Coordinates of C-alpha atoms in Angstrom, one line a residue:
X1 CA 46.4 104.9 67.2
X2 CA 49.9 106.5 67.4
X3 CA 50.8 103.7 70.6
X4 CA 52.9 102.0 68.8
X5 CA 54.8 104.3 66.9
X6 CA 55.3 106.5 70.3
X7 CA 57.1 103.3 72.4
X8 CA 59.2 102.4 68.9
X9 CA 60.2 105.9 69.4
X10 CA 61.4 105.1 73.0
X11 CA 62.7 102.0 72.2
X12 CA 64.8 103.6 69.5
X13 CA 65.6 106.7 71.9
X14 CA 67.0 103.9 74.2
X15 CA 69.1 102.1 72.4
X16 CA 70.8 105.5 70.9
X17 CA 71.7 107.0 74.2
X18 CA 72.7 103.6 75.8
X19 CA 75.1 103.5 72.2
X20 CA 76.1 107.2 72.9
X21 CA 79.7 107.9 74.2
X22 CA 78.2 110.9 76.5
X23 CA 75.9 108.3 78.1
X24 CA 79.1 106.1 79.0
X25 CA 79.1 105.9 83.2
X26 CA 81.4 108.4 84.8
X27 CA 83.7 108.4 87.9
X28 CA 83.0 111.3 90.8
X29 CA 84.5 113.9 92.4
X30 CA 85.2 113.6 96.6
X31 CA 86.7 116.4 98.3
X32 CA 88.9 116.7 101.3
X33 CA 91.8 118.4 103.0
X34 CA 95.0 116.5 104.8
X35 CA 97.5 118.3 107.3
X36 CA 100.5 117.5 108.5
X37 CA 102.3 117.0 112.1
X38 CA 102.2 121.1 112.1
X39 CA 98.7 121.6 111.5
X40 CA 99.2 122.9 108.4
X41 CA 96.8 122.1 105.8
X42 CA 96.1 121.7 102.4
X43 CA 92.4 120.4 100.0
X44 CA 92.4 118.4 97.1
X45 CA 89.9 117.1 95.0
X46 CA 89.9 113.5 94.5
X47 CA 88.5 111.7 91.4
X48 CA 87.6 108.1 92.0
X49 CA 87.0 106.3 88.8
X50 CA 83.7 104.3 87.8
X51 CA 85.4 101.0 88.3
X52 CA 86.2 101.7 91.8
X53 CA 84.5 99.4 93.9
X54 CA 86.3 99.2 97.2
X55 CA 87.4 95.4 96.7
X56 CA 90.4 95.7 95.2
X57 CA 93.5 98.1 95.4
X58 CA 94.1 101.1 92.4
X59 CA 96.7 102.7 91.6
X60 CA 96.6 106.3 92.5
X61 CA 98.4 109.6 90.8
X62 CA 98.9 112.5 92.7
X63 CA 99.0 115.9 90.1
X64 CA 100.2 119.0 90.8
X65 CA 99.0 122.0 89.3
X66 CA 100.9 124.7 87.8
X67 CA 101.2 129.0 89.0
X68 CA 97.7 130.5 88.6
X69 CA 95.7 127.1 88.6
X70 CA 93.1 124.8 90.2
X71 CA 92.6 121.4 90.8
X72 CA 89.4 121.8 88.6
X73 CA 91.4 123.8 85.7
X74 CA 93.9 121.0 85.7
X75 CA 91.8 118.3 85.6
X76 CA 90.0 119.6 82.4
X77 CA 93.3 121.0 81.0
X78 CA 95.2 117.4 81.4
X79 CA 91.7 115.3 81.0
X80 CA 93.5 112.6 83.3
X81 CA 90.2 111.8 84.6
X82 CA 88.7 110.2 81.5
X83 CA 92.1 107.9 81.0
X84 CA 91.3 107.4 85.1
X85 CA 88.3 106.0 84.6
X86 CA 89.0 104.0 81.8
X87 CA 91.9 102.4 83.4
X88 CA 90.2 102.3 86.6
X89 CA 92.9 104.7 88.8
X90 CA 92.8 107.4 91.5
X91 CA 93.6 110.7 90.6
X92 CA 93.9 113.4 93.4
X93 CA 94.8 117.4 92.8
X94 CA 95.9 119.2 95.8
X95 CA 95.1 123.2 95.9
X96 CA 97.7 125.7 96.8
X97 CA 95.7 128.7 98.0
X98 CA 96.9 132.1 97.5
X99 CA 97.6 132.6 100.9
X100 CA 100.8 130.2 100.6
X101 CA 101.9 131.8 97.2
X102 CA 100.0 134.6 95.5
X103 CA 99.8 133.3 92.0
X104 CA 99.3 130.0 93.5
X105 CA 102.6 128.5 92.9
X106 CA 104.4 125.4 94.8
X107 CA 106.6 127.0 96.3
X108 CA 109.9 124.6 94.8
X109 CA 112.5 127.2 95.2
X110 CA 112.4 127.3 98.5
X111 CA 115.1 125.7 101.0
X112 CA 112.0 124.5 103.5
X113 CA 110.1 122.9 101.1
X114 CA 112.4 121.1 99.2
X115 CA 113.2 117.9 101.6
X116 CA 111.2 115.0 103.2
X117 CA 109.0 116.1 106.6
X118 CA 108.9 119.4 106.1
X119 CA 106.8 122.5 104.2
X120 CA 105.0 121.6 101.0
X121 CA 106.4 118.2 100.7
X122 CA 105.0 117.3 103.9
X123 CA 101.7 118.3 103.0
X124 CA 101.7 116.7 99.9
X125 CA 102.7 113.5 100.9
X126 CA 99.7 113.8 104.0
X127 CA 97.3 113.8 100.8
X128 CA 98.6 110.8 99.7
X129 CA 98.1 109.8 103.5
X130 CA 95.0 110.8 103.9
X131 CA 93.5 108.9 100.3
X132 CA 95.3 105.7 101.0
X133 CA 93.8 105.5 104.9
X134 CA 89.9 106.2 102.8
X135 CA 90.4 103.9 100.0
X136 CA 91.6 100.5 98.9
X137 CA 94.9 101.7 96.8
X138 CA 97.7 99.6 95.2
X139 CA 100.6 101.0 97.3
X140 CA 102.7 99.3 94.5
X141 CA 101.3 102.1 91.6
X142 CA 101.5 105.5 93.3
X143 CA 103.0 108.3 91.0
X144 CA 103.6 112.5 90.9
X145 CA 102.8 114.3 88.1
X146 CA 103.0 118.1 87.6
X147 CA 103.6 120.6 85.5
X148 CA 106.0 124.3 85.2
X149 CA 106.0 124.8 89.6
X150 CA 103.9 121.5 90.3
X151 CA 106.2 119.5 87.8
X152 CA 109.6 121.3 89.6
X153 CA 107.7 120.1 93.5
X154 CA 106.5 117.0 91.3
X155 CA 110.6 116.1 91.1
X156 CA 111.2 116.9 94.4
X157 CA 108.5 114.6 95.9
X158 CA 110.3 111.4 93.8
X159 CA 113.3 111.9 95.4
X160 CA 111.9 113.3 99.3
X161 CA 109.6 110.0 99.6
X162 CA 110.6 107.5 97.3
X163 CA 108.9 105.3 99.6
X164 CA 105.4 105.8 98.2
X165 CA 106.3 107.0 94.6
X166 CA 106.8 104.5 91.9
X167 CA 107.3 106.8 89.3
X168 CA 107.7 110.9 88.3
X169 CA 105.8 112.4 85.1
X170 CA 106.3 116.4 84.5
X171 CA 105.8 118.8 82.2
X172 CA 107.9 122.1 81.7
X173 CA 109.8 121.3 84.7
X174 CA 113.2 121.8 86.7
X175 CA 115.7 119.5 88.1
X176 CA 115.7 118.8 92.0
X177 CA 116.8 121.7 94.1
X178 CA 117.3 123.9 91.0
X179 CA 117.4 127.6 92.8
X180 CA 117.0 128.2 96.6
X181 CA 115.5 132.2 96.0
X182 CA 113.1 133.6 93.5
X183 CA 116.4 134.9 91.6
X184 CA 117.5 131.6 91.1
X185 CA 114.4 130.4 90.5
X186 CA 113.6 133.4 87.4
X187 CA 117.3 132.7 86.0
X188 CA 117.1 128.7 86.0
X189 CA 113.5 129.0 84.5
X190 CA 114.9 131.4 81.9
X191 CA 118.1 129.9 80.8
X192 CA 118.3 126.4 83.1
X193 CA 119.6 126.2 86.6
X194 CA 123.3 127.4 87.4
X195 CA 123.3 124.2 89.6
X196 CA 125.4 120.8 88.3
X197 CA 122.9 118.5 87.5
X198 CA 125.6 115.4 88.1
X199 CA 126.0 117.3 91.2
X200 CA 122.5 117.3 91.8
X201 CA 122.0 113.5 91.1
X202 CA 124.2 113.1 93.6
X203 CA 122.3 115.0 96.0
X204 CA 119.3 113.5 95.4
X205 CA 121.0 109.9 96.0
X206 CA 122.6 111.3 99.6
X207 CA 118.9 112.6 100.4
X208 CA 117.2 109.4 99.9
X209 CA 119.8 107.7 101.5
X210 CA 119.4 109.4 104.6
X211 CA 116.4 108.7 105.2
X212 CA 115.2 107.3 108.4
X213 CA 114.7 104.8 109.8
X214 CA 116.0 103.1 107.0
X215 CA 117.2 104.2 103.6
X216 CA 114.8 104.0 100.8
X217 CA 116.8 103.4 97.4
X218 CA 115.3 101.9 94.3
X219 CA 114.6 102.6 90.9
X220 CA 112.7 105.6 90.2
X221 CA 111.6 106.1 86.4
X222 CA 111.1 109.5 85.0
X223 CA 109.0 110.9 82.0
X224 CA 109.5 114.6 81.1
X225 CA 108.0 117.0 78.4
X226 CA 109.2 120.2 77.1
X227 CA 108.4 122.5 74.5
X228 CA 110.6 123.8 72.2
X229 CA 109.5 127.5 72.4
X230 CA 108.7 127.4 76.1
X231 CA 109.7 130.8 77.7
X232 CA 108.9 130.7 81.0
X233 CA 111.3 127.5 81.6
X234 CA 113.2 127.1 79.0
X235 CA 113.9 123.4 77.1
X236 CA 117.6 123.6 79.2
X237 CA 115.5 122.4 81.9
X238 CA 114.3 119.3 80.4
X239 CA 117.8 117.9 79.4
X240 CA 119.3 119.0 83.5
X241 CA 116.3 116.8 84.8
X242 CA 117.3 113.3 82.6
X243 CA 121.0 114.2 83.7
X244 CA 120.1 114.6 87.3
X245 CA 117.7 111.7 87.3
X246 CA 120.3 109.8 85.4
X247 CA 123.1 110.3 87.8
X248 CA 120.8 109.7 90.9
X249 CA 119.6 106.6 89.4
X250 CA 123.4 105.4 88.8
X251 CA 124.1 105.3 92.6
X252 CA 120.5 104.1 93.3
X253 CA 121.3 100.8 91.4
X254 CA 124.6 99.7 93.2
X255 CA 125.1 102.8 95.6
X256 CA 128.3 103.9 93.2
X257 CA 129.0 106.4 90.4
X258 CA 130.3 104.1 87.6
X259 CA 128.0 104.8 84.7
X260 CA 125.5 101.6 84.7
X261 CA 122.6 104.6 84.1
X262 CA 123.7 107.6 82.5
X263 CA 121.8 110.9 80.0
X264 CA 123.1 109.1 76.8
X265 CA 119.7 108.1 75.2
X266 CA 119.2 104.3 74.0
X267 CA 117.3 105.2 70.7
X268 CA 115.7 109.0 69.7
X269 CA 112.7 108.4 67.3
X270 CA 110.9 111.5 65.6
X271 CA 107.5 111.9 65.5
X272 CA 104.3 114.1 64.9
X273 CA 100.9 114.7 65.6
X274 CA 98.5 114.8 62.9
X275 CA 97.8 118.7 62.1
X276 CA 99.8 119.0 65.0
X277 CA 103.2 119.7 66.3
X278 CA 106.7 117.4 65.3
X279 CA 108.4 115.9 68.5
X280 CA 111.6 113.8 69.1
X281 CA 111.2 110.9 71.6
X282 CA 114.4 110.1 73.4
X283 CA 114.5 106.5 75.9
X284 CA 116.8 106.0 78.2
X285 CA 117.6 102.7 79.8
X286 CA 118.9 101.0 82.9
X287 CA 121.8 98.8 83.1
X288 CA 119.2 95.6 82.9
X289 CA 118.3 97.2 79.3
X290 CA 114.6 98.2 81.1
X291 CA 113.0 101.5 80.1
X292 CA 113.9 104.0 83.1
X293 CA 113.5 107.3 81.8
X294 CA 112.0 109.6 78.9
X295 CA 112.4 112.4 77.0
X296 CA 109.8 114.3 74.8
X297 CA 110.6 117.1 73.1
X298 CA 108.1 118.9 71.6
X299 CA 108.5 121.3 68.1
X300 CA 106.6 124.6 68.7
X301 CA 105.2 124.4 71.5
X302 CA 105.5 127.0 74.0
X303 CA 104.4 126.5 77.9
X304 CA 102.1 124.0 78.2
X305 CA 101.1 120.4 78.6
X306 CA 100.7 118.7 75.3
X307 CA 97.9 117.1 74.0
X308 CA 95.8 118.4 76.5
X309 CA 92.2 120.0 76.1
X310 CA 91.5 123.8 75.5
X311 CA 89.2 123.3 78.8
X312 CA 91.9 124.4 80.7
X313 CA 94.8 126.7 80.7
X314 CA 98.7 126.1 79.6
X315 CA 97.1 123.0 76.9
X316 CA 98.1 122.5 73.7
X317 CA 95.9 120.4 72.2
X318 CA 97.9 120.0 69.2
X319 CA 101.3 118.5 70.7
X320 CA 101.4 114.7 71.8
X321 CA 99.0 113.0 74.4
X322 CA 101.0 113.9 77.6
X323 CA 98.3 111.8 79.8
X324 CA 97.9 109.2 78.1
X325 CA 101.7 108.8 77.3
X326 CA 102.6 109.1 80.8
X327 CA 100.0 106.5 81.9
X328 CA 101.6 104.2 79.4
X329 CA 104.8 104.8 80.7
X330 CA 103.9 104.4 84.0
X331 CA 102.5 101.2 83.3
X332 CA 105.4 100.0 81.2
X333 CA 108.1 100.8 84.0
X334 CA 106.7 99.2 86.7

């Protein structure tokens, strides 16, 4: 006697966990490791999103961690897996063990592994290497993302190999080549770098223009957060980045200094997070009036990457949606 109401209880059951948003399908972790031409090595954990289906090319974002993280801590913290999978992208998170840097830092403030073929940079961009040679991925849409040390090695990977990076995102980061020692690197993260960031720009430009066997010189756009009460890199930083970007840019365009790109934002527009923190967005644009570069600045917030989940460390789930802004930038600059 109670057949019927048993299968209208399935039935019901069914249709409620199909309707569910926890039932919704999921990508999966891979894991792996990549060296470079020294045998060096370095594992990552890749997430390949639930739309992946090995018939067509996705883009792919390589994210860096920051001092004292995981690849696992990251991925909660930033929750660039769920925007992965619903926009059907590669997402890969490199580990830097302890034995390299004993809070786990990139090690960005060092001479050897600031520049193309070498160090950290190397590494990195074997990774890349190694997840392009496994999967189908859009060579087209490959971007760095990092944030406090990853975000400093995240800057320095756009300019070394500007040949596979479309596009830089960062959070509580430094310009290229800020310090060359850990005093630099303590006083620039404290107070901004003592190094020119026209200077730099220019730098960066000579860098990528050396590169062999043929220069490699386009348009590189360039998203950056900072927080307002951010101690352990101070909001200097965030301004020296859009000027060094800026005046790299500038030559990228037509090889000469003369001001077609420069750091004076097109349009600043406030904002704010409900129950959350104020911010001022600042876009800068390109001599072709095209969105190149942007500027978050975030009221409040100390070190962290906003908007991001409480599941990992350095979030603040109150400021703006980092992720999913840098996706949407990403996607607009192409």
């Amino acid at each position: 006697m109670y057949r019927r109401p048993a299968i209208l209880f399935i039935a019901l059951l069914t249709v409620l966990c199909a309707a569910s948003p926890l039932s919704a399908q999921a990508g999966r972790w891979e894991t792996g490791s990549a060296s470079d031409s020294s045998g060096s090595s370095r594992a990552y954990k890749l997430w390949v999103p639930s739309g992946y289906n090995n018939s067509k090319p996705v883009p792919l974002v390589l994210m860096l961690h920051g001092c004292t993280q995981t690849p696992a801590d990251f991925a909660a913290g930033t929750q660039m897996n769920a925007l992965a999978d619903k926009h059907n992208f590669m997402v890969v998170y490199p580990a830097q063990p302890a034995e390299a840097n004993p809070v786990k830092c990139w090690n960005w403030f060092q001479p050897e592994h600031q520049q193309r073929g070498a160090g950290e940079p190397a590494l990195l961009a074997a990774v890349v290497s190694r997840v392009r040679a496994t999967y189908k991925v859009d060579d087209r849409r490959i971007y760095v993302v990092g944030i406090s040390a990853g975000g400093a090695m995240a800057v320095i990977m756009g300019v070394a190999y500007p040949d596979i990076f479309s596009a830089v995102g960062v959070s509580a980061a430094l310009q290229y080549k800020a310090a060359s020692n850990v005093g630099e690197a303590l006083a620039a993260q404290s107070a901004g770098s003592r190094q020119d960031p026209n200077a730099q720009g220019t730098l960066a430009y000579r860098a990528m223009h050396d590169i062999k066997p043929a220069p490699r010189k386009r348009r590189i756009p360039l998203i950056v957060f900072q927080g307002s009460l951010d101690v352990a890199v101070a909001p200097a930083n965030a301004a020296q980045i859009i000027t060094q970007w800026a005046q790299m840019n500038d030559y990228l365009d037509d090889d000469a200094d003369n001001n077609t790109v420069d750091d004076k934002a097109e349009s600043t527009t406030p904002g704010a997070v409900p129950n959350g923190h104020s911010y001022e967005r600042s876009v800068y644009k390109d001599k072709s009036g095209r969105v190149l570069l942007e500027k978050w600045m975030v009221e409040g917030m100390r070190h962290a990457w906003p908007g991001g989940s409480s599941a990992g460390t350095y979030t603040d789930p109150k400021g703006p949606n980092a992720s999913a802004e840098m996706w949407r930038f990403f996607t607009e600059t192409r």
